[in-house]
mmCIF file of C-alpha atoms and ligand atoms in Angstrom:
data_model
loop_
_atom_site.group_PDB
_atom_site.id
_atom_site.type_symbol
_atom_site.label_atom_id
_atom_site.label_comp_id
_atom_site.label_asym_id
_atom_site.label_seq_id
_atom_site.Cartn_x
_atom_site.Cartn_y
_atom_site.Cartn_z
ATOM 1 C CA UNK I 174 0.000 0.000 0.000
ATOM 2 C CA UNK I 175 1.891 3.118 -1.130
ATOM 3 C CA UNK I 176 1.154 6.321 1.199
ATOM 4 C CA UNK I 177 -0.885 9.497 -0.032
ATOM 5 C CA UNK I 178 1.637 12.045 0.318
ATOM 6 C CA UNK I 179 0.502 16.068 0.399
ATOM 7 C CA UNK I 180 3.983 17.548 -0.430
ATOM 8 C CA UNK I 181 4.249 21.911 0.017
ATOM 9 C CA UNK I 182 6.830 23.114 -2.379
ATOM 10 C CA UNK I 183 7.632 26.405 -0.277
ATOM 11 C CA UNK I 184 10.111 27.815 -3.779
ATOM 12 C CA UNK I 185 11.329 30.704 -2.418
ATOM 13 C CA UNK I 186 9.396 32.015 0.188
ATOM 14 C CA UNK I 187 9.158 31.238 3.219
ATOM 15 C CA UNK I 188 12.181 32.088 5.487
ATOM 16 C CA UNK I 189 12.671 30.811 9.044
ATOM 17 C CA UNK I 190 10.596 33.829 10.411
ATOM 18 C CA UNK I 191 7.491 32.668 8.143
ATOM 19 C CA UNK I 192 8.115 28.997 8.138
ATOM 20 C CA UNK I 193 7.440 28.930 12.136
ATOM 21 C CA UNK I 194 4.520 31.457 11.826
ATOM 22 C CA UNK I 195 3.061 29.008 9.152
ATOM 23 C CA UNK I 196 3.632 25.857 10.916
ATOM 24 C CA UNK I 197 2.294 27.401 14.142
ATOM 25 C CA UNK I 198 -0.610 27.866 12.059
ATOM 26 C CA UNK I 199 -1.302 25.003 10.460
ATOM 27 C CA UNK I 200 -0.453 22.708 13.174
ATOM 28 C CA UNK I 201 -3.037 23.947 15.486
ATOM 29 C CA UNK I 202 -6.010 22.608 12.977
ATOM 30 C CA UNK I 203 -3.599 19.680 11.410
ATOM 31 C CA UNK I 204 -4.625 16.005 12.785
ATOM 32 C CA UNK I 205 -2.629 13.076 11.630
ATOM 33 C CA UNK I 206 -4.333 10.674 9.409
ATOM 34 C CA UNK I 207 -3.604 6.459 8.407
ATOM 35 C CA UNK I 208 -2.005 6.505 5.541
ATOM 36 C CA UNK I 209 -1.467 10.260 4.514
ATOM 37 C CA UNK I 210 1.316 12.370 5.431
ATOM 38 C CA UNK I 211 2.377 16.104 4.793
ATOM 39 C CA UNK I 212 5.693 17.102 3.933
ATOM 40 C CA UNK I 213 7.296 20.417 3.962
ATOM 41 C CA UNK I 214 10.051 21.238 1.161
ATOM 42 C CA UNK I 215 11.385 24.462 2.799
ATOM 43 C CA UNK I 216 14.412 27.009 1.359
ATOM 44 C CA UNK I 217 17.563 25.448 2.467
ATOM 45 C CA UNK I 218 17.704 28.358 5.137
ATOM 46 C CA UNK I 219 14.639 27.083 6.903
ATOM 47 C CA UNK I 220 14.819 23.564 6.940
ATOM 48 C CA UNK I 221 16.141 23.614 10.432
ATOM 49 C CA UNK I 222 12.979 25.640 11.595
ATOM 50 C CA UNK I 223 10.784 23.531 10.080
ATOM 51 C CA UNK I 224 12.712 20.210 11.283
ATOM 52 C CA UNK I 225 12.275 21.868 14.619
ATOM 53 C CA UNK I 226 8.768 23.068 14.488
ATOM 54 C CA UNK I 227 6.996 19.130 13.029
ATOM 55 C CA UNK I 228 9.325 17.998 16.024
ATOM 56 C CA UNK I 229 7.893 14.857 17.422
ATOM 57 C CA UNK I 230 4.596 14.910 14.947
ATOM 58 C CA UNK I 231 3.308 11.918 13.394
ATOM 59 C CA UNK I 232 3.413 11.555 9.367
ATOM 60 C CA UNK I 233 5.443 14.509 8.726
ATOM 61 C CA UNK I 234 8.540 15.203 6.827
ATOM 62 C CA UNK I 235 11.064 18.012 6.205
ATOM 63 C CA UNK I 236 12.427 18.536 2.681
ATOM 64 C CA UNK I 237 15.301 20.648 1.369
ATOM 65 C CA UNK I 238 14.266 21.917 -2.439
ATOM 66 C CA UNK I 239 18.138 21.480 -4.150
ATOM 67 C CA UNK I 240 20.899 19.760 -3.385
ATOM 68 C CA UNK I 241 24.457 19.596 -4.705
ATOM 69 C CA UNK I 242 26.233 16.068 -5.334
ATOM 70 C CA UNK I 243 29.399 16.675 -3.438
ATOM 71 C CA UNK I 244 29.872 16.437 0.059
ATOM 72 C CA UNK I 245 32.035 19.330 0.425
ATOM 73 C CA UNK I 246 34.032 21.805 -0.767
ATOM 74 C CA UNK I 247 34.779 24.951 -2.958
ATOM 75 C CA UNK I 248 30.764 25.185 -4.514
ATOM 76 C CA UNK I 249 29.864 28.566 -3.276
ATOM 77 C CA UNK I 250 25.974 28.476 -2.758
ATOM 78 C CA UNK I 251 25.518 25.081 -2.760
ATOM 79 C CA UNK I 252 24.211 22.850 -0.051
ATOM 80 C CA UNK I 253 25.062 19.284 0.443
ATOM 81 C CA UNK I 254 23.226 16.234 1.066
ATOM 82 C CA UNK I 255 24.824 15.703 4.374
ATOM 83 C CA UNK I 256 24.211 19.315 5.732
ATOM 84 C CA UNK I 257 20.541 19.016 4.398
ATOM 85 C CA UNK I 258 20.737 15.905 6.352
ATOM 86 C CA UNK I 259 22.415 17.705 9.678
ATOM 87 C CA UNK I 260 19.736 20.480 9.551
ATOM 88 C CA UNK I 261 16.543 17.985 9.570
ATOM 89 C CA UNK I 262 15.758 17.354 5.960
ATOM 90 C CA UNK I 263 14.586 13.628 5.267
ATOM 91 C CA UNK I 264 14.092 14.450 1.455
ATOM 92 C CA UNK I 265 15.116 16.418 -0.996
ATOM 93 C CA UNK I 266 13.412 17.758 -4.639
ATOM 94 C CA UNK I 267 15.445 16.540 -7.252
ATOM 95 C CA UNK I 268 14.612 18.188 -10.912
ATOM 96 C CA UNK I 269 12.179 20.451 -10.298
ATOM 97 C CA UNK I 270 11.146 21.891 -13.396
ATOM 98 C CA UNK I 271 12.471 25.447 -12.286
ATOM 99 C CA UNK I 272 16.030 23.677 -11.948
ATOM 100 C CA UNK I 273 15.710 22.424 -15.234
ATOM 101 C CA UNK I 274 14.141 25.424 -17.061
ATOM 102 C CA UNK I 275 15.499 28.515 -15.153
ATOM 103 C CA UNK I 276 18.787 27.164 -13.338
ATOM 104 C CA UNK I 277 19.718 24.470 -16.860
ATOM 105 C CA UNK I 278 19.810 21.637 -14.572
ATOM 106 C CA UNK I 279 20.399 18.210 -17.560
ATOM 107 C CA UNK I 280 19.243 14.880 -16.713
ATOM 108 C CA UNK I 281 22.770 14.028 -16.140
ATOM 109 C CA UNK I 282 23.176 16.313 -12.984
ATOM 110 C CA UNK I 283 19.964 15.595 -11.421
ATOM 111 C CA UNK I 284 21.257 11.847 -11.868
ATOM 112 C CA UNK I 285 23.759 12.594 -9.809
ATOM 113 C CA UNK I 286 21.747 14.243 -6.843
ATOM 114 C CA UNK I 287 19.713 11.195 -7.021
ATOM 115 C CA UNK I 288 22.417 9.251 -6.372
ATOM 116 C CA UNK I 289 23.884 11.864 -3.896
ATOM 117 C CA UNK I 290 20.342 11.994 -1.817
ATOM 118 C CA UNK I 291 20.154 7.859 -1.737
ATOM 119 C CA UNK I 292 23.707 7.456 -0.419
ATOM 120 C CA UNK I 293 22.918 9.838 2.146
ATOM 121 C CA UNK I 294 19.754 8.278 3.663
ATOM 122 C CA UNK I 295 17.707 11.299 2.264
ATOM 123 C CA UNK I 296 14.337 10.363 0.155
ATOM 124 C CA UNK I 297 14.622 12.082 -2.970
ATOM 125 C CA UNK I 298 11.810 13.061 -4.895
ATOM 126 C CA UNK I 299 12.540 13.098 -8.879
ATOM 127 C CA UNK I 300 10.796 15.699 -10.427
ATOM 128 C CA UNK I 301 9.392 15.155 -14.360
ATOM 129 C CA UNK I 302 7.246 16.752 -16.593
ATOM 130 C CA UNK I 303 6.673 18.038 -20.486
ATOM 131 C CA UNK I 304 6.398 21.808 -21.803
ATOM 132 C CA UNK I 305 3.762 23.067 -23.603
ATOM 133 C CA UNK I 306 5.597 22.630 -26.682
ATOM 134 C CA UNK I 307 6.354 19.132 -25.866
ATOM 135 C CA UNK I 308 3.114 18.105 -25.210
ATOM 136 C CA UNK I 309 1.393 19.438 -28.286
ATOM 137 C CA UNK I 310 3.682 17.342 -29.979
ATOM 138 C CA UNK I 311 2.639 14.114 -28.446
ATOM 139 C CA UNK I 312 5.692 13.904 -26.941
ATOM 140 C CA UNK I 313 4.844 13.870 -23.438
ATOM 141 C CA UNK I 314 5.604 10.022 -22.318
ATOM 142 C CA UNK I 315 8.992 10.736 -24.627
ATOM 143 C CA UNK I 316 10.216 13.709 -22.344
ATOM 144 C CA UNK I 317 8.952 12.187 -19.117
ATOM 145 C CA UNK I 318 10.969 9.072 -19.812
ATOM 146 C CA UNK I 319 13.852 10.886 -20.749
ATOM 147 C CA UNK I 320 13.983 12.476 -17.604
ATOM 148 C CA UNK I 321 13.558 9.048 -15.834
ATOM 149 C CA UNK I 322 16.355 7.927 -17.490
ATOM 150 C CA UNK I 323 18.419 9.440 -14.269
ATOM 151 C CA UNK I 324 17.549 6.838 -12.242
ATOM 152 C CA UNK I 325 18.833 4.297 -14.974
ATOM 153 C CA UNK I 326 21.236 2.390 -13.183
ATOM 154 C CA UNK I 327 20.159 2.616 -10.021
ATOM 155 C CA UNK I 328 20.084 -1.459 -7.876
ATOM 156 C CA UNK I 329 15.981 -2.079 -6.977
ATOM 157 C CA UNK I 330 16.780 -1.676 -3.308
ATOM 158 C CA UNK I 331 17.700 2.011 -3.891
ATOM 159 C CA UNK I 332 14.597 2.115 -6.666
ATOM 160 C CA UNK I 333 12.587 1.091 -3.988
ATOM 161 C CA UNK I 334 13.324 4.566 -2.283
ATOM 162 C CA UNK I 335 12.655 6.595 -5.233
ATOM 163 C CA UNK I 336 9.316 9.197 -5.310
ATOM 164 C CA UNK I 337 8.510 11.054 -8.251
ATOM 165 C CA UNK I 338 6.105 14.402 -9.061
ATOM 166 C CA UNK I 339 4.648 14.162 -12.323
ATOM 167 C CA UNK I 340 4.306 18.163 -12.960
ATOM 168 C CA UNK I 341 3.166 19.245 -16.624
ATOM 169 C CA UNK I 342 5.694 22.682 -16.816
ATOM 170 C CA UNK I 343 2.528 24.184 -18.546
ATOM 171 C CA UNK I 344 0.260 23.392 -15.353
ATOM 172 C CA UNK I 345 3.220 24.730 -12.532
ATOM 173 C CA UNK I 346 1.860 28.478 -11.396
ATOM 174 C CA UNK I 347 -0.028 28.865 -14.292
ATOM 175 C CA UNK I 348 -3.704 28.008 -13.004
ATOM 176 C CA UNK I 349 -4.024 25.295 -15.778
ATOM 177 C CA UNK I 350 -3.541 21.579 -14.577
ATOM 178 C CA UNK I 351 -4.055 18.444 -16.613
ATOM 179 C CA UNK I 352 -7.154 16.529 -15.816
ATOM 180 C CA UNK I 353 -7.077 13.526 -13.160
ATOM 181 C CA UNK I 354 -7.550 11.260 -16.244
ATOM 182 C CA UNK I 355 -4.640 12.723 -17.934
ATOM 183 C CA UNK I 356 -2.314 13.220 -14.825
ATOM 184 C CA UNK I 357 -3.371 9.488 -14.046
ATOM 185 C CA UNK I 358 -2.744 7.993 -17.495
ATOM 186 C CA UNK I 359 1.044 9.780 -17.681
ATOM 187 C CA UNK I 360 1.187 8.700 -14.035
ATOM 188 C CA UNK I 361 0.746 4.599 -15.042
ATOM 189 C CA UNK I 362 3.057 5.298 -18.109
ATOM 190 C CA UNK I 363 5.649 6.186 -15.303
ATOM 191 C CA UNK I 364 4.972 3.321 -13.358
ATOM 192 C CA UNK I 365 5.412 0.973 -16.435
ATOM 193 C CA UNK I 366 8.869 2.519 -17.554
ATOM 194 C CA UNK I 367 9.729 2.353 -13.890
ATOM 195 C CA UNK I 368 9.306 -1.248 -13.908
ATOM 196 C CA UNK I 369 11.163 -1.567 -17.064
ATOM 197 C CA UNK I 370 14.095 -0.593 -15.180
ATOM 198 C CA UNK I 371 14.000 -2.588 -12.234
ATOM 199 C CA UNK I 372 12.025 -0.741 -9.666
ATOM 200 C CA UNK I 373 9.447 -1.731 -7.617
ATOM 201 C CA UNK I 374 6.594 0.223 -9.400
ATOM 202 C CA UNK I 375 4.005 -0.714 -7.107
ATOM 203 C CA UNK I 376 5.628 0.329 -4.460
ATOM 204 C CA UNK I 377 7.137 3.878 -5.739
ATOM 205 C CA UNK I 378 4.710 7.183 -4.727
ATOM 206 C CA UNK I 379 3.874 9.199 -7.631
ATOM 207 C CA UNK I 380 2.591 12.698 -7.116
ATOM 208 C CA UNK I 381 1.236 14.999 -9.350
ATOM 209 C CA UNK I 382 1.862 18.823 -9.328
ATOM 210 C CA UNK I 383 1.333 21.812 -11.097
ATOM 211 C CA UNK I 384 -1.971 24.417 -10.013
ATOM 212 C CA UNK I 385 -3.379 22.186 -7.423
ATOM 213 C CA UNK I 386 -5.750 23.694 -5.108
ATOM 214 C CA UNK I 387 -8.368 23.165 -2.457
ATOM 215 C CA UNK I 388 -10.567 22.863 -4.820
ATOM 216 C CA UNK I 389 -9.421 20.162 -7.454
ATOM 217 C CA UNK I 390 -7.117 18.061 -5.139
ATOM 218 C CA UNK I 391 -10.037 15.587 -4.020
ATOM 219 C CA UNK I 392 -10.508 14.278 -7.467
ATOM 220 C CA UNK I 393 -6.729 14.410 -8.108
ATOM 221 C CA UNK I 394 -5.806 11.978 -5.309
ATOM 222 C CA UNK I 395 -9.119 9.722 -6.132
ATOM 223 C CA UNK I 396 -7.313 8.809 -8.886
ATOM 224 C CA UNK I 397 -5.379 5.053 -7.857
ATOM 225 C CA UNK I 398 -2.286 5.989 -9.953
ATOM 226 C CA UNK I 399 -2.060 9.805 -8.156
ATOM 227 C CA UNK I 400 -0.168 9.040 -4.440
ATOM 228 C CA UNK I 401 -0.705 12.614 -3.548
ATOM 229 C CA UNK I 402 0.049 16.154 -4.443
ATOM 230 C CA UNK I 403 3.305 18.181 -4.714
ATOM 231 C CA UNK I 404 2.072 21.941 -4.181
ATOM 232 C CA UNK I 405 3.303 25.463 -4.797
ATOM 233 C CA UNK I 406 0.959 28.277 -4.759
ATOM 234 C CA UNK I 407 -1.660 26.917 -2.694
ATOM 235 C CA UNK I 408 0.683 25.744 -0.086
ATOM 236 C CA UNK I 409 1.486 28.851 1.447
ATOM 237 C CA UNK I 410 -1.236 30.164 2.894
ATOM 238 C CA UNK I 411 -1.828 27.288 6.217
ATOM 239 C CA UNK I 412 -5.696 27.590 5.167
ATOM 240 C CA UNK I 413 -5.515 26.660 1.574
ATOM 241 C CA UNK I 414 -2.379 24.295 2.589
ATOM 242 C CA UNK I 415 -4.870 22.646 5.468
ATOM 243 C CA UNK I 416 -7.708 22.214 3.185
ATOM 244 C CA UNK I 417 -5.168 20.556 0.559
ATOM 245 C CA UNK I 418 -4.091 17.681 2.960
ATOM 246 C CA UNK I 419 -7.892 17.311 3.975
ATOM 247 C CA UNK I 420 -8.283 16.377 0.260
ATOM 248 C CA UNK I 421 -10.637 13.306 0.413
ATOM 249 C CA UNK I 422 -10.782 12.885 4.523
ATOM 250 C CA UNK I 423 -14.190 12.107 5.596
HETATM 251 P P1 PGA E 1427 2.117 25.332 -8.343
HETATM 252 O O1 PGA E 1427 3.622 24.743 -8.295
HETATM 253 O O2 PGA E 1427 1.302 24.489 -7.390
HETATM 254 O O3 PGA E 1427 2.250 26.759 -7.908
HETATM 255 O O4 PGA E 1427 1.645 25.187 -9.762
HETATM 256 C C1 PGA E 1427 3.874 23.368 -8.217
HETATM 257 C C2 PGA E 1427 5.359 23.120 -8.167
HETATM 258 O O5 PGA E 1427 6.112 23.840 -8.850
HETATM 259 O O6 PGA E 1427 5.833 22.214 -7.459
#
């Protein structure tokens, strides 16, 4: 049974003043839930806040947004896995479509911060998803299994650990997202080509993202293939966030 995961994608907002004044609001009205959990991907410079803040909460997690592949060194800017790791984070976005589109992240770097994130114990969640362009084209399973090809390589065990956000580029901040059916049916292509090289599909999380809101994430995560949401926008206001992870609670 894979978990339905409600993943806030913070971008850049949120710094350690906000992140505690948004967790102390949200957690007030948040109750834990079988089966779902909400995870925070925070600026680097608030991931110990937020570490601190879902201290000792059930079904949480702290994310950092980027990481770098090497340890340590001369990479002015960068933060590493293991410091991620030292100041709370448990995951870490790999690919994000703004890496890729406004930072040129290739597939061949955010390879390596897969890598990176496994060795170091972190969860990392590989980001894919078409432009505009690509999906007029009908090339949208093309592009999305491109992108998976960074995990190409990878044993099952460390497979097994993978998550991936399906996010259309088209549908991130733009108020446009792709249906349930159409998020769903990229979502099972994923799952096949994941099981083409040697993962566990059944057992890897796939979220969607890209304009989710209160008001279309219920039929989003009644989808079977959809394991949750990652979320931009919406996720940083604690009342839109909070009726987000409520998504399909009775
Ligand atoms: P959005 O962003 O919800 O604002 O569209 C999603 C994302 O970029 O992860």
């Amino acid at each position: 049974m894979r978990p339905l995961i409600f993943a806030a994608n913070w971008k850049m907002h949120c710094g350690p003043t906000e992140a505690r004044a948004f967790l102390d609001a949200f957690l007030v009205e948040h109750a834990p839930a079988p089966g779902r959990e909400v995870w925070f991907f925070a600026p680097a410079v608030s991931v110990a806040t937020v570490a601190a803040g879902l201290r000792g909460r059930a079904a949480v997690r702290t994310g950092v947004q980027n990481v770098y592949w090497e340890q340590t060194g001369a990479f002015t800017g960068e933060t590493s896995v293991p410091m991620a790791a030292d100041a709370g984070a448990t995951a870490a976005l790999v690919g994000h479509s703004e890496r890729r589109h406004v930072f040129g992240e290739t597939i061949e770097e955010t390879g390596r911060k897969v890598r990176a994130v496994l060795a170091g114990g972190l969860i990392p969640v590989l980001c894919v998803g078409e432009k505009l362009d690509e999906r007029e084209r009908g090339d949208t399973i093309a592009v999305v299994e491109g992108q998976l090809d960074a995990v190409r390589g990878l044993d099952p065990q460390a497979l097994s650990r993978l998550v991936i956000a399906y996010e259309p580029v088209w549908a991130i901040g733009t108020g446009r997202n792709a249906t349930p059916h159409d998020a769903a049916e990229v979502h099972a292509a994923i799952r096949h080509h994941l099981a083409a090289v040697g993962a566990p599909a059944d057992r890897v999380p796939i979220l969607y993202g890209g304009s989710v809101k209160p008001g279309n994430a219920t039929e989003l995560v009644a989808e079977a293939e959809i394991d949750g949401v990652l979320v931009g926008g919406a996720s940083l206001d604690p009342a839109s966030w909070f009726a987000i992870v409520q998504a399909g609670r009775d």
